[in-house]
GROMACS .gro file of C-alpha atoms in nm:
model
   85
    1UNK     CA    1  20.486  -1.957  -2.081
    2UNK     CA    2  20.110  -1.925  -2.062
    3UNK     CA    3  19.912  -1.822  -2.361
    4UNK     CA    4  19.783  -1.463  -2.363
    5UNK     CA    5  19.426  -1.400  -2.471
    6UNK     CA    6  19.386  -1.147  -2.749
    7UNK     CA    7  19.115  -0.934  -2.588
    8UNK     CA    8  19.097  -0.572  -2.473
    9UNK     CA    9  19.060  -0.676  -2.111
   10UNK     CA   10  19.369  -0.896  -2.129
   11UNK     CA   11  19.561  -0.616  -2.303
   12UNK     CA   12  19.474  -0.378  -2.019
   13UNK     CA   13  19.577  -0.629  -1.753
   14UNK     CA   14  19.906  -0.695  -1.936
   15UNK     CA   15  19.975  -0.320  -1.961
   16UNK     CA   16  19.899  -0.278  -1.590
   17UNK     CA   17  20.132  -0.564  -1.506
   18UNK     CA   18  20.405  -0.409  -1.724
   19UNK     CA   19  20.368  -0.073  -1.547
   20UNK     CA   20  20.391  -0.246  -1.212
   21UNK     CA   21  20.707  -0.435  -1.315
   22UNK     CA   22  20.865  -0.118  -1.452
   23UNK     CA   23  20.782   0.063  -1.130
   24UNK     CA   24  20.914  -0.196  -0.883
   25UNK     CA   25  21.198  -0.359  -1.079
   26UNK     CA   26  21.458  -0.084  -1.011
   27UNK     CA   27  21.384  -0.103  -0.639
   28UNK     CA   28  21.418  -0.480  -0.639
   29UNK     CA   29  21.743  -0.461  -0.835
   30UNK     CA   30  21.881  -0.208  -0.585
   31UNK     CA   31  21.786  -0.433  -0.293
   32UNK     CA   32  21.950  -0.727  -0.468
   33UNK     CA   33  22.268  -0.525  -0.520
   34UNK     CA   34  22.271  -0.415  -0.154
   35UNK     CA   35  22.228  -0.775  -0.040
   36UNK     CA   36  22.514  -0.887  -0.262
   37UNK     CA   37  22.738  -0.615  -0.116
   38UNK     CA   38  22.647  -0.725   0.238
   39UNK     CA   39  22.717  -1.088   0.151
   40UNK     CA   40  23.059  -0.998   0.011
   41UNK     CA   41  23.135  -0.786   0.318
   42UNK     CA   42  23.045  -1.070   0.554
   43UNK     CA   43  23.240  -1.323   0.349
   44UNK     CA   44  23.550  -1.102   0.374
   45UNK     CA   45  23.494  -1.065   0.749
   46UNK     CA   46  23.454  -1.442   0.785
   47UNK     CA   47  23.777  -1.501   0.591
   48UNK     CA   48  23.959  -1.254   0.816
   49UNK     CA   49  23.826  -1.425   1.130
   50UNK     CA   50  23.928  -1.768   0.999
   51UNK     CA   51  24.278  -1.638   0.925
   52UNK     CA   52  24.301  -1.495   1.279
   53UNK     CA   53  24.182  -1.828   1.421
   54UNK     CA   54  24.447  -2.015   1.222
   55UNK     CA   55  24.718  -1.784   1.355
   56UNK     CA   56  24.602  -1.838   1.713
   57UNK     CA   57  24.579  -2.214   1.663
   58UNK     CA   58  24.933  -2.230   1.523
   59UNK     CA   59  25.060  -2.022   1.815
   60UNK     CA   60  24.887  -2.254   2.061
   61UNK     CA   61  25.020  -2.565   1.887
   62UNK     CA   62  25.374  -2.434   1.930
   63UNK     CA   63  25.324  -2.429   2.307
   64UNK     CA   64  25.106  -2.740   2.332
   65UNK     CA   65  25.408  -2.967   2.342
   66UNK     CA   66  25.519  -2.815   2.670
   67UNK     CA   67  25.187  -2.896   2.832
   68UNK     CA   68  25.198  -3.262   2.733
   69UNK     CA   69  25.557  -3.323   2.835
   70UNK     CA   70  25.551  -3.538   3.149
   71UNK     CA   71  25.923  -3.622   3.177
   72UNK     CA   72  26.004  -3.316   3.388
   73UNK     CA   73  25.930  -3.331   3.760
   74UNK     CA   74  25.911  -2.976   3.894
   75UNK     CA   75  25.819  -3.074   4.251
   76UNK     CA   76  26.185  -3.078   4.349
   77UNK     CA   77  26.215  -2.706   4.272
   78UNK     CA   78  25.887  -2.603   4.429
   79UNK     CA   79  25.845  -2.578   4.805
   80UNK     CA   80  25.619  -2.353   5.010
   81UNK     CA   81  25.788  -2.077   5.215
   82UNK     CA   82  25.529  -2.084   5.489
   83UNK     CA   83  25.196  -2.247   5.554
   84UNK     CA   84  24.913  -2.040   5.698
   85UNK     CA   85  24.647  -2.234   5.887
   0.00000   0.00000   0.00000
């Protein structure tokens, strides 16, 4: 911490600085609180989105095995009814 001069001019400047801090500190604290609330809100939203993504991924993984299975040949059951040229 810097050393404060013991003069009337320095006393006045310190009092002015104190008034300024007392004036703006509540506003800054309110802004800080609002930012913290927004951060918490967005963290909760992010957690919800990640949970939703996990559910979708697990649902897709359950069906992914069917897409990779190559042992079944479905061409024998599929034939066109008519061909339009």
